Amino acid sequence: MKIGIIGAGFIGGTLARRWTQLGHEVSIANSRGPDTLRDLAKETGAKAVTVEEAAKAGEVVVVTIPQKAIPDLPKGLFANVPKDVVIIDTGNYYPVRDGSIPELENGKVESEWVASLIGRPVIKAFNNIFFQSLLEKGLPKGTPGRVALPIAGDPPEHRAKVLKLVEELGFDGIDAGSIADSWRQQPGTPVYTHDFDAPGVKKALADAERSRLPEYRKKADDSLRAFFASQG
């Protein structure tokens, strides 16, 4: 499969590494240009490209950048990308990093906001797992305790394609419903960064309470703030 990745941080770099190992043809981009990705490309086997080239790179395109950077993507980035191309959003909103985004503070679902800005439906995936777990914890199907990942988004056929990719990476894919349901895997929710197995993920998604989203967000934001402080 041909896959484009926009964003070369922890998740983007990890997905590039894993997918090239599995034989996929990966093109990766960041905001600073292909020259800054030479080392990553050499290490992973991915092709360093521009953001515009990554958006047109294949059957699946992953957008894995901070929420604050979504409005800065080139205008009309996906305007000429075929409608059957799957767009994956791995993003998470952290006010301490992204600044205040009023629509999200007022309760809009994060990936619905991303979809509205890029003008395309998205599939929410890979946002609730640490990159180290994504890199190291994939296991064969049927292995007891295999880590599971929730996948939410529209249309269903796009969600199905991402579920297959997740399984191929060594994780149980859990159909978490439409993009409107993706709030259940936002930062601080019960499923966030816990590496649950399939039953655990299903229970955590069910346990999430929408009225507690501000509380969940604050918990995740405080954790990231503490991490930043620890880094000096």
mmCIF file with all atom_site columns, C-alpha atoms in Angstrom:
data_model
loop_
_atom_site.group_PDB
_atom_site.id
_atom_site.type_symbol
_atom_site.label_atom_id
_atom_site.label_alt_id
_atom_site.label_comp_id
_atom_site.label_asym_id
_atom_site.label_entity_id
_atom_site.label_seq_id
_atom_site.pdbx_PDB_ins_code
_atom_site.Cartn_x
_atom_site.Cartn_y
_atom_site.Cartn_z
_atom_site.occupancy
_atom_site.B_iso_or_equiv
_atom_site.pdbx_formal_charge
_atom_site.auth_seq_id
_atom_site.auth_comp_id
_atom_site.auth_asym_id
_atom_site.auth_atom_id
_atom_site.pdbx_PDB_model_num
ATOM 1   C CA . MET A 1 1   ? 0.000   0.000   0.000  1.00 0.00 ? 1   MET A CA 1
ATOM 2   C CA . LYS A 1 2   ? 1.133   3.572   -0.634 1.00 0.00 ? 2   LYS A CA 1
ATOM 3   C CA . ILE A 1 3   ? 0.874   5.729   2.495  1.00 0.00 ? 3   ILE A CA 1
ATOM 4   C CA . GLY A 1 4   ? 1.550   9.429   3.048  1.00 0.00 ? 4   GLY A CA 1
ATOM 5   C CA . ILE A 1 5   ? 2.437   10.803  6.489  1.00 0.00 ? 5   ILE A CA 1
ATOM 6   C CA . ILE A 1 6   ? 2.240   14.512  7.313  1.00 0.00 ? 6   ILE A CA 1
ATOM 7   C CA . GLY A 1 7   ? 4.204   15.015  10.506 1.00 0.00 ? 7   GLY A CA 1
ATOM 8   C CA . ALA A 1 8   ? 7.498   13.417  11.506 1.00 0.00 ? 8   ALA A CA 1
ATOM 9   C CA . GLY A 1 9   ? 7.244   13.466  15.285 1.00 0.00 ? 9   GLY A CA 1
ATOM 10  C CA . PHE A 1 10  ? 7.086   10.449  17.580 1.00 0.00 ? 10  PHE A CA 1
ATOM 11  C CA . ILE A 1 11  ? 3.930   8.916   16.107 1.00 0.00 ? 11  ILE A CA 1
ATOM 12  C CA . GLY A 1 12  ? 4.662   9.855   12.487 1.00 0.00 ? 12  GLY A CA 1
ATOM 13  C CA . GLY A 1 13  ? 8.208   8.560   12.657 1.00 0.00 ? 13  GLY A CA 1
ATOM 14  C CA . THR A 1 14  ? 7.111   5.356   14.380 1.00 0.00 ? 14  THR A CA 1
ATOM 15  C CA . LEU A 1 15  ? 4.380   4.650   11.820 1.00 0.00 ? 15  LEU A CA 1
ATOM 16  C CA . ALA A 1 16  ? 6.869   5.281   8.992  1.00 0.00 ? 16  ALA A CA 1
ATOM 17  C CA . ARG A 1 17  ? 9.311   2.830   10.540 1.00 0.00 ? 17  ARG A CA 1
ATOM 18  C CA . ARG A 1 18  ? 6.722   0.120   11.187 1.00 0.00 ? 18  ARG A CA 1
ATOM 19  C CA . TRP A 1 19  ? 4.954   0.396   7.842  1.00 0.00 ? 19  TRP A CA 1
ATOM 20  C CA . THR A 1 20  ? 8.128   0.309   5.762  1.00 0.00 ? 20  THR A CA 1
ATOM 21  C CA . GLN A 1 21  ? 9.147   -2.815  7.694  1.00 0.00 ? 21  GLN A CA 1
ATOM 22  C CA . LEU A 1 22  ? 5.844   -4.356  6.614  1.00 0.00 ? 22  LEU A CA 1
ATOM 23  C CA . GLY A 1 23  ? 6.534   -3.575  2.973  1.00 0.00 ? 23  GLY A CA 1
ATOM 24  C CA . HIS A 1 24  ? 4.381   -0.481  2.473  1.00 0.00 ? 24  HIS A CA 1
ATOM 25  C CA . GLU A 1 25  ? 5.629   2.445   0.386  1.00 0.00 ? 25  GLU A CA 1
ATOM 26  C CA . VAL A 1 26  ? 5.718   5.418   2.785  1.00 0.00 ? 26  VAL A CA 1
ATOM 27  C CA . SER A 1 27  ? 6.182   9.095   1.942  1.00 0.00 ? 27  SER A CA 1
ATOM 28  C CA . ILE A 1 28  ? 6.743   11.409  4.917  1.00 0.00 ? 28  ILE A CA 1
ATOM 29  C CA . ALA A 1 29  ? 6.676   15.191  5.204  1.00 0.00 ? 29  ALA A CA 1
ATOM 30  C CA . ASN A 1 30  ? 6.976   17.926  7.807  1.00 0.00 ? 30  ASN A CA 1
ATOM 31  C CA . SER A 1 31  ? 6.565   21.701  7.856  1.00 0.00 ? 31  SER A CA 1
ATOM 32  C CA . ARG A 1 32  ? 10.286  22.337  7.388  1.00 0.00 ? 32  ARG A CA 1
ATOM 33  C CA . GLY A 1 33  ? 10.793  20.490  4.115  1.00 0.00 ? 33  GLY A CA 1
ATOM 34  C CA . PRO A 1 34  ? 12.250  17.205  2.846  1.00 0.00 ? 34  PRO A CA 1
ATOM 35  C CA . ASP A 1 35  ? 15.879  18.163  3.478  1.00 0.00 ? 35  ASP A CA 1
ATOM 36  C CA . THR A 1 36  ? 15.251  18.063  7.233  1.00 0.00 ? 36  THR A CA 1
ATOM 37  C CA . LEU A 1 37  ? 14.018  14.467  6.968  1.00 0.00 ? 37  LEU A CA 1
ATOM 38  C CA . ARG A 1 38  ? 17.017  12.910  5.254  1.00 0.00 ? 38  ARG A CA 1
ATOM 39  C CA . ASP A 1 39  ? 18.192  11.056  8.371  1.00 0.00 ? 39  ASP A CA 1
ATOM 40  C CA . LEU A 1 40  ? 14.713  9.723   9.157  1.00 0.00 ? 40  LEU A CA 1
ATOM 41  C CA . ALA A 1 41  ? 14.226  8.656   5.549  1.00 0.00 ? 41  ALA A CA 1
ATOM 42  C CA . LYS A 1 42  ? 17.577  6.863   5.528  1.00 0.00 ? 42  LYS A CA 1
ATOM 43  C CA . GLU A 1 43  ? 16.819  5.135   8.831  1.00 0.00 ? 43  GLU A CA 1
ATOM 44  C CA . THR A 1 44  ? 13.256  4.052   8.033  1.00 0.00 ? 44  THR A CA 1
ATOM 45  C CA . GLY A 1 45  ? 13.267  3.572   4.279  1.00 0.00 ? 45  GLY A CA 1
ATOM 46  C CA . ALA A 1 46  ? 10.497  6.137   3.863  1.00 0.00 ? 46  ALA A CA 1
ATOM 47  C CA . LYS A 1 47  ? 10.685  8.788   1.156  1.00 0.00 ? 47  LYS A CA 1
ATOM 48  C CA . ALA A 1 48  ? 11.062  12.403  2.299  1.00 0.00 ? 48  ALA A CA 1
ATOM 49  C CA . VAL A 1 49  ? 8.619   14.648  0.421  1.00 0.00 ? 49  VAL A CA 1
ATOM 50  C CA . THR A 1 50  ? 6.755   17.944  0.701  1.00 0.00 ? 50  THR A CA 1
ATOM 51  C CA . VAL A 1 51  ? 3.458   18.212  2.564  1.00 0.00 ? 51  VAL A CA 1
ATOM 52  C CA . GLU A 1 52  ? 1.632   18.568  -0.756 1.00 0.00 ? 52  GLU A CA 1
ATOM 53  C CA . GLU A 1 53  ? 3.310   15.417  -2.087 1.00 0.00 ? 53  GLU A CA 1
ATOM 54  C CA . ALA A 1 54  ? 2.471   13.450  1.064  1.00 0.00 ? 54  ALA A CA 1
ATOM 55  C CA . ALA A 1 55  ? -1.202  14.417  0.726  1.00 0.00 ? 55  ALA A CA 1
ATOM 56  C CA . LYS A 1 56  ? -1.223  12.884  -2.760 1.00 0.00 ? 56  LYS A CA 1
ATOM 57  C CA . ALA A 1 57  ? 1.029   9.937   -1.931 1.00 0.00 ? 57  ALA A CA 1
ATOM 58  C CA . GLY A 1 58  ? -1.411  7.088   -1.904 1.00 0.00 ? 58  GLY A CA 1
ATOM 59  C CA . GLU A 1 59  ? -4.399  5.248   -0.515 1.00 0.00 ? 59  GLU A CA 1
ATOM 60  C CA . VAL A 1 60  ? -3.993  6.439   3.077  1.00 0.00 ? 60  VAL A CA 1
ATOM 61  C CA . VAL A 1 61  ? -2.726  9.779   4.394  1.00 0.00 ? 61  VAL A CA 1
ATOM 62  C CA . VAL A 1 62  ? -1.907  10.263  8.080  1.00 0.00 ? 62  VAL A CA 1
ATOM 63  C CA . VAL A 1 63  ? -2.067  13.760  9.584  1.00 0.00 ? 63  VAL A CA 1
ATOM 64  C CA . THR A 1 64  ? -0.011  13.612  12.763 1.00 0.00 ? 64  THR A CA 1
ATOM 65  C CA . ILE A 1 65  ? 0.792   17.170  13.832 1.00 0.00 ? 65  ILE A CA 1
ATOM 66  C CA . PRO A 1 66  ? -0.068  19.337  16.873 1.00 0.00 ? 66  PRO A CA 1
ATOM 67  C CA . GLN A 1 67  ? -3.612  20.713  16.849 1.00 0.00 ? 67  GLN A CA 1
ATOM 68  C CA . LYS A 1 68  ? -2.289  24.261  16.688 1.00 0.00 ? 68  LYS A CA 1
ATOM 69  C CA . ALA A 1 69  ? -0.626  23.432  13.341 1.00 0.00 ? 69  ALA A CA 1
ATOM 70  C CA . ILE A 1 70  ? -3.801  22.191  11.614 1.00 0.00 ? 70  ILE A CA 1
ATOM 71  C CA . PRO A 1 71  ? -4.919  25.695  10.525 1.00 0.00 ? 71  PRO A CA 1
ATOM 72  C CA . ASP A 1 72  ? -1.441  26.254  9.038  1.00 0.00 ? 72  ASP A CA 1
ATOM 73  C CA . LEU A 1 73  ? -1.687  23.362  6.570  1.00 0.00 ? 73  LEU A CA 1
ATOM 74  C CA . PRO A 1 74  ? -1.726  24.569  2.945  1.00 0.00 ? 74  PRO A CA 1
ATOM 75  C CA . LYS A 1 75  ? -5.155  25.731  1.865  1.00 0.00 ? 75  LYS A CA 1
ATOM 76  C CA . GLY A 1 76  ? -6.938  23.186  -0.307 1.00 0.00 ? 76  GLY A CA 1
ATOM 77  C CA . LEU A 1 77  ? -4.383  20.522  0.587  1.00 0.00 ? 77  LEU A CA 1
ATOM 78  C CA . PHE A 1 78  ? -6.852  17.701  -0.051 1.00 0.00 ? 78  PHE A CA 1
ATOM 79  C CA . ALA A 1 79  ? -8.979  19.436  -2.702 1.00 0.00 ? 79  ALA A CA 1
ATOM 80  C CA . ASN A 1 80  ? -7.720  17.239  -5.557 1.00 0.00 ? 80  ASN A CA 1
ATOM 81  C CA . VAL A 1 81  ? -7.130  14.088  -3.523 1.00 0.00 ? 81  VAL A CA 1
ATOM 82  C CA . PRO A 1 82  ? -9.560  11.284  -4.549 1.00 0.00 ? 82  PRO A CA 1
ATOM 83  C CA . LYS A 1 83  ? -12.486 10.805  -2.186 1.00 0.00 ? 83  LYS A CA 1
ATOM 84  C CA . ASP A 1 84  ? -11.602 7.154   -1.561 1.00 0.00 ? 84  ASP A CA 1
ATOM 85  C CA . VAL A 1 85  ? -8.262  8.139   0.004  1.00 0.00 ? 85  VAL A CA 1
ATOM 86  C CA . VAL A 1 86  ? -8.449  7.568   3.769  1.00 0.00 ? 86  VAL A CA 1
ATOM 87  C CA . ILE A 1 87  ? -7.341  10.448  5.995  1.00 0.00 ? 87  ILE A CA 1
ATOM 88  C CA . ILE A 1 88  ? -6.201  9.441   9.489  1.00 0.00 ? 88  ILE A CA 1
ATOM 89  C CA . ASP A 1 89  ? -6.039  12.031  12.271 1.00 0.00 ? 89  ASP A CA 1
ATOM 90  C CA . THR A 1 90  ? -3.777  11.081  15.193 1.00 0.00 ? 90  THR A CA 1
ATOM 91  C CA . GLY A 1 91  ? -3.977  14.488  16.859 1.00 0.00 ? 91  GLY A CA 1
ATOM 92  C CA . ASN A 1 92  ? -4.711  15.495  20.434 1.00 0.00 ? 92  ASN A CA 1
ATOM 93  C CA . TYR A 1 93  ? -5.545  18.900  21.895 1.00 0.00 ? 93  TYR A CA 1
ATOM 94  C CA . TYR A 1 94  ? -3.312  20.034  24.748 1.00 0.00 ? 94  TYR A CA 1
ATOM 95  C CA . PRO A 1 95  ? -3.869  23.721  25.645 1.00 0.00 ? 95  PRO A CA 1
ATOM 96  C CA . VAL A 1 96  ? -0.446  23.899  27.321 1.00 0.00 ? 96  VAL A CA 1
ATOM 97  C CA . ARG A 1 97  ? 1.123   23.106  23.933 1.00 0.00 ? 97  ARG A CA 1
ATOM 98  C CA . ASP A 1 98  ? -1.476  24.308  21.440 1.00 0.00 ? 98  ASP A CA 1
ATOM 99  C CA . GLY A 1 99  ? -2.813  27.410  23.163 1.00 0.00 ? 99  GLY A CA 1
ATOM 100 C CA . SER A 1 100 ? -6.536  27.858  23.647 1.00 0.00 ? 100 SER A CA 1
ATOM 101 C CA . ILE A 1 101 ? -8.724  26.779  20.714 1.00 0.00 ? 101 ILE A CA 1
ATOM 102 C CA . PRO A 1 102 ? -12.180 28.221  21.532 1.00 0.00 ? 102 PRO A CA 1
ATOM 103 C CA . GLU A 1 103 ? -14.210 25.699  19.506 1.00 0.00 ? 103 GLU A CA 1
ATOM 104 C CA . LEU A 1 104 ? -12.565 22.796  21.315 1.00 0.00 ? 104 LEU A CA 1
ATOM 105 C CA . GLU A 1 105 ? -12.898 24.506  24.687 1.00 0.00 ? 105 GLU A CA 1
ATOM 106 C CA . ASN A 1 106 ? -16.606 24.856  23.935 1.00 0.00 ? 106 ASN A CA 1
ATOM 107 C CA . GLY A 1 107 ? -16.970 21.108  23.437 1.00 0.00 ? 107 GLY A CA 1
ATOM 108 C CA . LYS A 1 108 ? -16.482 20.439  19.716 1.00 0.00 ? 108 LYS A CA 1
ATOM 109 C CA . VAL A 1 109 ? -15.053 16.973  19.163 1.00 0.00 ? 109 VAL A CA 1
ATOM 110 C CA . GLU A 1 110 ? -11.368 17.329  18.266 1.00 0.00 ? 110 GLU A CA 1
ATOM 111 C CA . SER A 1 111 ? -11.381 15.252  15.083 1.00 0.00 ? 111 SER A CA 1
ATOM 112 C CA . GLU A 1 112 ? -14.632 16.867  13.894 1.00 0.00 ? 112 GLU A CA 1
ATOM 113 C CA . TRP A 1 113 ? -12.785 20.174  14.159 1.00 0.00 ? 113 TRP A CA 1
ATOM 114 C CA . VAL A 1 114 ? -9.844  18.792  12.174 1.00 0.00 ? 114 VAL A CA 1
ATOM 115 C CA . ALA A 1 115 ? -12.193 17.450  9.486  1.00 0.00 ? 115 ALA A CA 1
ATOM 116 C CA . SER A 1 116 ? -13.933 20.826  9.196  1.00 0.00 ? 116 SER A CA 1
ATOM 117 C CA . LEU A 1 117 ? -10.622 22.611  8.661  1.00 0.00 ? 117 LEU A CA 1
ATOM 118 C CA . ILE A 1 118 ? -9.154  20.244  6.076  1.00 0.00 ? 118 ILE A CA 1
ATOM 119 C CA . GLY A 1 119 ? -12.469 19.758  4.301  1.00 0.00 ? 119 GLY A CA 1
ATOM 120 C CA . ARG A 1 120 ? -12.398 15.959  4.461  1.00 0.00 ? 120 ARG A CA 1
ATOM 121 C CA . PRO A 1 121 ? -13.777 13.273  6.773  1.00 0.00 ? 121 PRO A CA 1
ATOM 122 C CA . VAL A 1 122 ? -11.112 11.731  8.995  1.00 0.00 ? 122 VAL A CA 1
ATOM 123 C CA . ILE A 1 123 ? -10.559 8.526   10.933 1.00 0.00 ? 123 ILE A CA 1
ATOM 124 C CA . LYS A 1 124 ? -9.336  9.007   14.510 1.00 0.00 ? 124 LYS A CA 1
ATOM 125 C CA . ALA A 1 125 ? -6.591  6.480   15.225 1.00 0.00 ? 125 ALA A CA 1
ATOM 126 C CA . PHE A 1 126 ? -3.210  6.088   16.946 1.00 0.00 ? 126 PHE A CA 1
ATOM 127 C CA . ASN A 1 127 ? -3.932  9.074   19.202 1.00 0.00 ? 127 ASN A CA 1
ATOM 128 C CA . ASN A 1 128 ? -4.315  7.167   22.476 1.00 0.00 ? 128 ASN A CA 1
ATOM 129 C CA . ILE A 1 129 ? -1.076  5.136   22.440 1.00 0.00 ? 129 ILE A CA 1
ATOM 130 C CA . PHE A 1 130 ? 2.443   6.159   23.415 1.00 0.00 ? 130 PHE A CA 1
ATOM 131 C CA . PHE A 1 131 ? 4.836   5.955   20.470 1.00 0.00 ? 131 PHE A CA 1
ATOM 132 C CA . GLN A 1 132 ? 7.046   3.502   22.381 1.00 0.00 ? 132 GLN A CA 1
ATOM 133 C CA . SER A 1 133 ? 4.107   1.118   22.779 1.00 0.00 ? 133 SER A CA 1
ATOM 134 C CA . LEU A 1 134 ? 3.256   1.542   19.097 1.00 0.00 ? 134 LEU A CA 1
ATOM 135 C CA . LEU A 1 135 ? 6.850   0.690   18.228 1.00 0.00 ? 135 LEU A CA 1
ATOM 136 C CA . GLU A 1 136 ? 7.326   -2.271  20.568 1.00 0.00 ? 136 GLU A CA 1
ATOM 137 C CA . LYS A 1 137 ? 4.031   -3.853  21.670 1.00 0.00 ? 137 LYS A CA 1
ATOM 138 C CA . GLY A 1 138 ? 2.615   -5.251  18.437 1.00 0.00 ? 138 GLY A CA 1
ATOM 139 C CA . LEU A 1 139 ? 1.884   -8.988  18.767 1.00 0.00 ? 139 LEU A CA 1
ATOM 140 C CA . PRO A 1 140 ? 0.450   -11.734 16.529 1.00 0.00 ? 140 PRO A CA 1
ATOM 141 C CA . LYS A 1 141 ? -3.329  -11.961 16.306 1.00 0.00 ? 141 LYS A CA 1
ATOM 142 C CA . GLY A 1 142 ? -4.783  -14.149 19.048 1.00 0.00 ? 142 GLY A CA 1
ATOM 143 C CA . THR A 1 143 ? -1.963  -13.496 21.545 1.00 0.00 ? 143 THR A CA 1
ATOM 144 C CA . PRO A 1 144 ? -3.436  -13.174 25.054 1.00 0.00 ? 144 PRO A CA 1
ATOM 145 C CA . GLY A 1 145 ? -3.300  -9.592  26.324 1.00 0.00 ? 145 GLY A CA 1
ATOM 146 C CA . ARG A 1 146 ? -2.664  -8.127  22.871 1.00 0.00 ? 146 ARG A CA 1
ATOM 147 C CA . VAL A 1 147 ? -2.959  -4.324  23.033 1.00 0.00 ? 147 VAL A CA 1
ATOM 148 C CA . ALA A 1 148 ? -6.061  -2.935  21.339 1.00 0.00 ? 148 ALA A CA 1
ATOM 149 C CA . LEU A 1 149 ? -6.617  0.439   19.685 1.00 0.00 ? 149 LEU A CA 1
ATOM 150 C CA . PRO A 1 150 ? -9.941  2.258   19.189 1.00 0.00 ? 150 PRO A CA 1
ATOM 151 C CA . ILE A 1 151 ? -10.715 3.466   15.671 1.00 0.00 ? 151 ILE A CA 1
ATOM 152 C CA . ALA A 1 152 ? -13.491 6.017   15.144 1.00 0.00 ? 152 ALA A CA 1
ATOM 153 C CA . GLY A 1 153 ? -14.598 7.860   12.031 1.00 0.00 ? 153 GLY A CA 1
ATOM 154 C CA . ASP A 1 154 ? -16.584 8.073   8.836  1.00 0.00 ? 154 ASP A CA 1
ATOM 155 C CA . PRO A 1 155 ? -17.321 6.663   6.331  1.00 0.00 ? 155 PRO A CA 1
ATOM 156 C CA . PRO A 1 156 ? -17.428 3.045   7.609  1.00 0.00 ? 156 PRO A CA 1
ATOM 157 C CA . GLU A 1 157 ? -15.422 1.687   4.666  1.00 0.00 ? 157 GLU A CA 1
ATOM 158 C CA . HIS A 1 158 ? -12.558 4.033   5.559  1.00 0.00 ? 158 HIS A CA 1
ATOM 159 C CA . ARG A 1 159 ? -12.766 2.916   9.169  1.00 0.00 ? 159 ARG A CA 1
ATOM 160 C CA . ALA A 1 160 ? -12.577 -0.707  8.016  1.00 0.00 ? 160 ALA A CA 1
ATOM 161 C CA . LYS A 1 161 ? -9.365  -0.024  6.078  1.00 0.00 ? 161 LYS A CA 1
ATOM 162 C CA . VAL A 1 162 ? -7.736  1.545   9.145  1.00 0.00 ? 162 VAL A CA 1
ATOM 163 C CA . LEU A 1 163 ? -8.847  -1.366  11.324 1.00 0.00 ? 163 LEU A CA 1
ATOM 164 C CA . LYS A 1 164 ? -6.979  -3.686  8.943  1.00 0.00 ? 164 LYS A CA 1
ATOM 165 C CA . LEU A 1 165 ? -3.842  -1.531  9.134  1.00 0.00 ? 165 LEU A CA 1
ATOM 166 C CA . VAL A 1 166 ? -4.005  -1.609  12.935 1.00 0.00 ? 166 VAL A CA 1
ATOM 167 C CA . GLU A 1 167 ? -4.302  -5.395  12.922 1.00 0.00 ? 167 GLU A CA 1
ATOM 168 C CA . GLU A 1 168 ? -1.339  -5.633  10.569 1.00 0.00 ? 168 GLU A CA 1
ATOM 169 C CA . LEU A 1 169 ? 0.752   -3.589  13.005 1.00 0.00 ? 169 LEU A CA 1
ATOM 170 C CA . GLY A 1 170 ? 0.065   -6.171  15.707 1.00 0.00 ? 170 GLY A CA 1
ATOM 171 C CA . PHE A 1 171 ? -2.827  -4.624  17.620 1.00 0.00 ? 171 PHE A CA 1
ATOM 172 C CA . ASP A 1 172 ? -6.504  -5.523  17.968 1.00 0.00 ? 172 ASP A CA 1
ATOM 173 C CA . GLY A 1 173 ? -8.555  -2.894  16.158 1.00 0.00 ? 173 GLY A CA 1
ATOM 174 C CA . ILE A 1 174 ? -11.718 -1.864  17.993 1.00 0.00 ? 174 ILE A CA 1
ATOM 175 C CA . ASP A 1 175 ? -14.497 -0.217  15.988 1.00 0.00 ? 175 ASP A CA 1
ATOM 176 C CA . ALA A 1 176 ? -15.309 2.806   18.136 1.00 0.00 ? 176 ALA A CA 1
ATOM 177 C CA . GLY A 1 177 ? -18.051 4.219   15.928 1.00 0.00 ? 177 GLY A CA 1
ATOM 178 C CA . SER A 1 178 ? -18.399 7.447   13.988 1.00 0.00 ? 178 SER A CA 1
ATOM 179 C CA . ILE A 1 179 ? -16.252 10.558  14.290 1.00 0.00 ? 179 ILE A CA 1
ATOM 180 C CA . ALA A 1 180 ? -18.887 11.998  16.636 1.00 0.00 ? 180 ALA A CA 1
ATOM 181 C CA . ASP A 1 181 ? -17.987 9.171   19.045 1.00 0.00 ? 181 ASP A CA 1
ATOM 182 C CA . SER A 1 182 ? -14.249 9.870   18.958 1.00 0.00 ? 182 SER A CA 1
ATOM 183 C CA . TRP A 1 183 ? -14.448 12.095  22.052 1.00 0.00 ? 183 TRP A CA 1
ATOM 184 C CA . ARG A 1 184 ? -14.294 8.832   23.996 1.00 0.00 ? 184 ARG A CA 1
ATOM 185 C CA . GLN A 1 185 ? -10.584 8.483   23.109 1.00 0.00 ? 185 GLN A CA 1
ATOM 186 C CA . GLN A 1 186 ? -9.514  12.106  23.580 1.00 0.00 ? 186 GLN A CA 1
ATOM 187 C CA . PRO A 1 187 ? -6.755  13.000  26.097 1.00 0.00 ? 187 PRO A CA 1
ATOM 188 C CA . GLY A 1 188 ? -7.428  12.049  29.692 1.00 0.00 ? 188 GLY A CA 1
ATOM 189 C CA . THR A 1 189 ? -10.330 9.690   28.955 1.00 0.00 ? 189 THR A CA 1
ATOM 190 C CA . PRO A 1 190 ? -10.298 6.180   30.475 1.00 0.00 ? 190 PRO A CA 1
ATOM 191 C CA . VAL A 1 191 ? -8.881  4.596   27.296 1.00 0.00 ? 191 VAL A CA 1
ATOM 192 C CA . TYR A 1 192 ? -6.085  7.144   26.882 1.00 0.00 ? 192 TYR A CA 1
ATOM 193 C CA . THR A 1 193 ? -2.496  5.758   27.031 1.00 0.00 ? 193 THR A CA 1
ATOM 194 C CA . HIS A 1 194 ? -3.342  2.649   29.071 1.00 0.00 ? 194 HIS A CA 1
ATOM 195 C CA . ASP A 1 195 ? -2.472  -0.120  26.573 1.00 0.00 ? 195 ASP A CA 1
ATOM 196 C CA . PHE A 1 196 ? -5.611  -2.136  27.355 1.00 0.00 ? 196 PHE A CA 1
ATOM 197 C CA . ASP A 1 197 ? -6.525  -5.378  25.604 1.00 0.00 ? 197 ASP A CA 1
ATOM 198 C CA . ALA A 1 198 ? -9.730  -5.582  23.553 1.00 0.00 ? 198 ALA A CA 1
ATOM 199 C CA . PRO A 1 199 ? -12.146 -6.087  26.479 1.00 0.00 ? 199 PRO A CA 1
ATOM 200 C CA . GLY A 1 200 ? -10.346 -3.326  28.390 1.00 0.00 ? 200 GLY A CA 1
ATOM 201 C CA . VAL A 1 201 ? -10.638 -0.876  25.513 1.00 0.00 ? 201 VAL A CA 1
ATOM 202 C CA . LYS A 1 202 ? -14.340 -1.597  25.065 1.00 0.00 ? 202 LYS A CA 1
ATOM 203 C CA . LYS A 1 203 ? -14.974 -1.076  28.775 1.00 0.00 ? 203 LYS A CA 1
ATOM 204 C CA . ALA A 1 204 ? -12.904 2.134   28.877 1.00 0.00 ? 204 ALA A CA 1
ATOM 205 C CA . LEU A 1 205 ? -14.775 3.576   25.895 1.00 0.00 ? 205 LEU A CA 1
ATOM 206 C CA . ALA A 1 206 ? -18.094 2.732   27.558 1.00 0.00 ? 206 ALA A CA 1
ATOM 207 C CA . ASP A 1 207 ? -16.953 4.249   30.861 1.00 0.00 ? 207 ASP A CA 1
ATOM 208 C CA . ALA A 1 208 ? -16.123 7.648   29.316 1.00 0.00 ? 208 ALA A CA 1
ATOM 209 C CA . GLU A 1 209 ? -18.563 10.408  30.290 1.00 0.00 ? 209 GLU A CA 1
ATOM 210 C CA . ARG A 1 210 ? -18.988 13.355  27.968 1.00 0.00 ? 210 ARG A CA 1
ATOM 211 C CA . SER A 1 211 ? -19.833 15.704  30.829 1.00 0.00 ? 211 SER A CA 1
ATOM 212 C CA . ARG A 1 212 ? -16.349 15.035  32.222 1.00 0.00 ? 212 ARG A CA 1
ATOM 213 C CA . LEU A 1 213 ? -14.428 16.057  29.084 1.00 0.00 ? 213 LEU A CA 1
ATOM 214 C CA . PRO A 1 214 ? -13.117 19.304  30.646 1.00 0.00 ? 214 PRO A CA 1
ATOM 215 C CA . GLU A 1 215 ? -11.899 17.258  33.638 1.00 0.00 ? 215 GLU A CA 1
ATOM 216 C CA . TYR A 1 216 ? -10.254 14.682  31.350 1.00 0.00 ? 216 TYR A CA 1
ATOM 217 C CA . ARG A 1 217 ? -8.557  17.420  29.339 1.00 0.00 ? 217 ARG A CA 1
ATOM 218 C CA . LYS A 1 218 ? -7.254  19.182  32.427 1.00 0.00 ? 218 LYS A CA 1
ATOM 219 C CA . LYS A 1 219 ? -5.791  15.938  33.765 1.00 0.00 ? 219 LYS A CA 1
ATOM 220 C CA . ALA A 1 220 ? -3.951  15.269  30.492 1.00 0.00 ? 220 ALA A CA 1
ATOM 221 C CA . ASP A 1 221 ? -2.861  18.903  30.177 1.00 0.00 ? 221 ASP A CA 1
ATOM 222 C CA . ASP A 1 222 ? -1.501  18.971  33.737 1.00 0.00 ? 222 ASP A CA 1
ATOM 223 C CA . SER A 1 223 ? 0.444   15.794  33.005 1.00 0.00 ? 223 SER A CA 1
ATOM 224 C CA . LEU A 1 224 ? 2.012   17.299  29.884 1.00 0.00 ? 224 LEU A CA 1
ATOM 225 C CA . ARG A 1 225 ? 2.767   20.541  31.748 1.00 0.00 ? 225 ARG A CA 1
ATOM 226 C CA . ALA A 1 226 ? 4.611   18.545  34.405 1.00 0.00 ? 226 ALA A CA 1
ATOM 227 C CA . PHE A 1 227 ? 6.553   16.712  31.694 1.00 0.00 ? 227 PHE A CA 1
ATOM 228 C CA . PHE A 1 228 ? 7.581   20.002  30.065 1.00 0.00 ? 228 PHE A CA 1
ATOM 229 C CA . ALA A 1 229 ? 8.686   21.331  33.459 1.00 0.00 ? 229 ALA A CA 1
ATOM 230 C CA . SER A 1 230 ? 10.767  18.217  34.084 1.00 0.00 ? 230 SER A CA 1
ATOM 231 C CA . GLN A 1 231 ? 12.596  18.804  30.802 1.00 0.00 ? 231 GLN A CA 1
ATOM 232 C CA . GLY A 1 232 ? 13.738  22.224  31.994 1.00 0.00 ? 232 GLY A CA 1
#
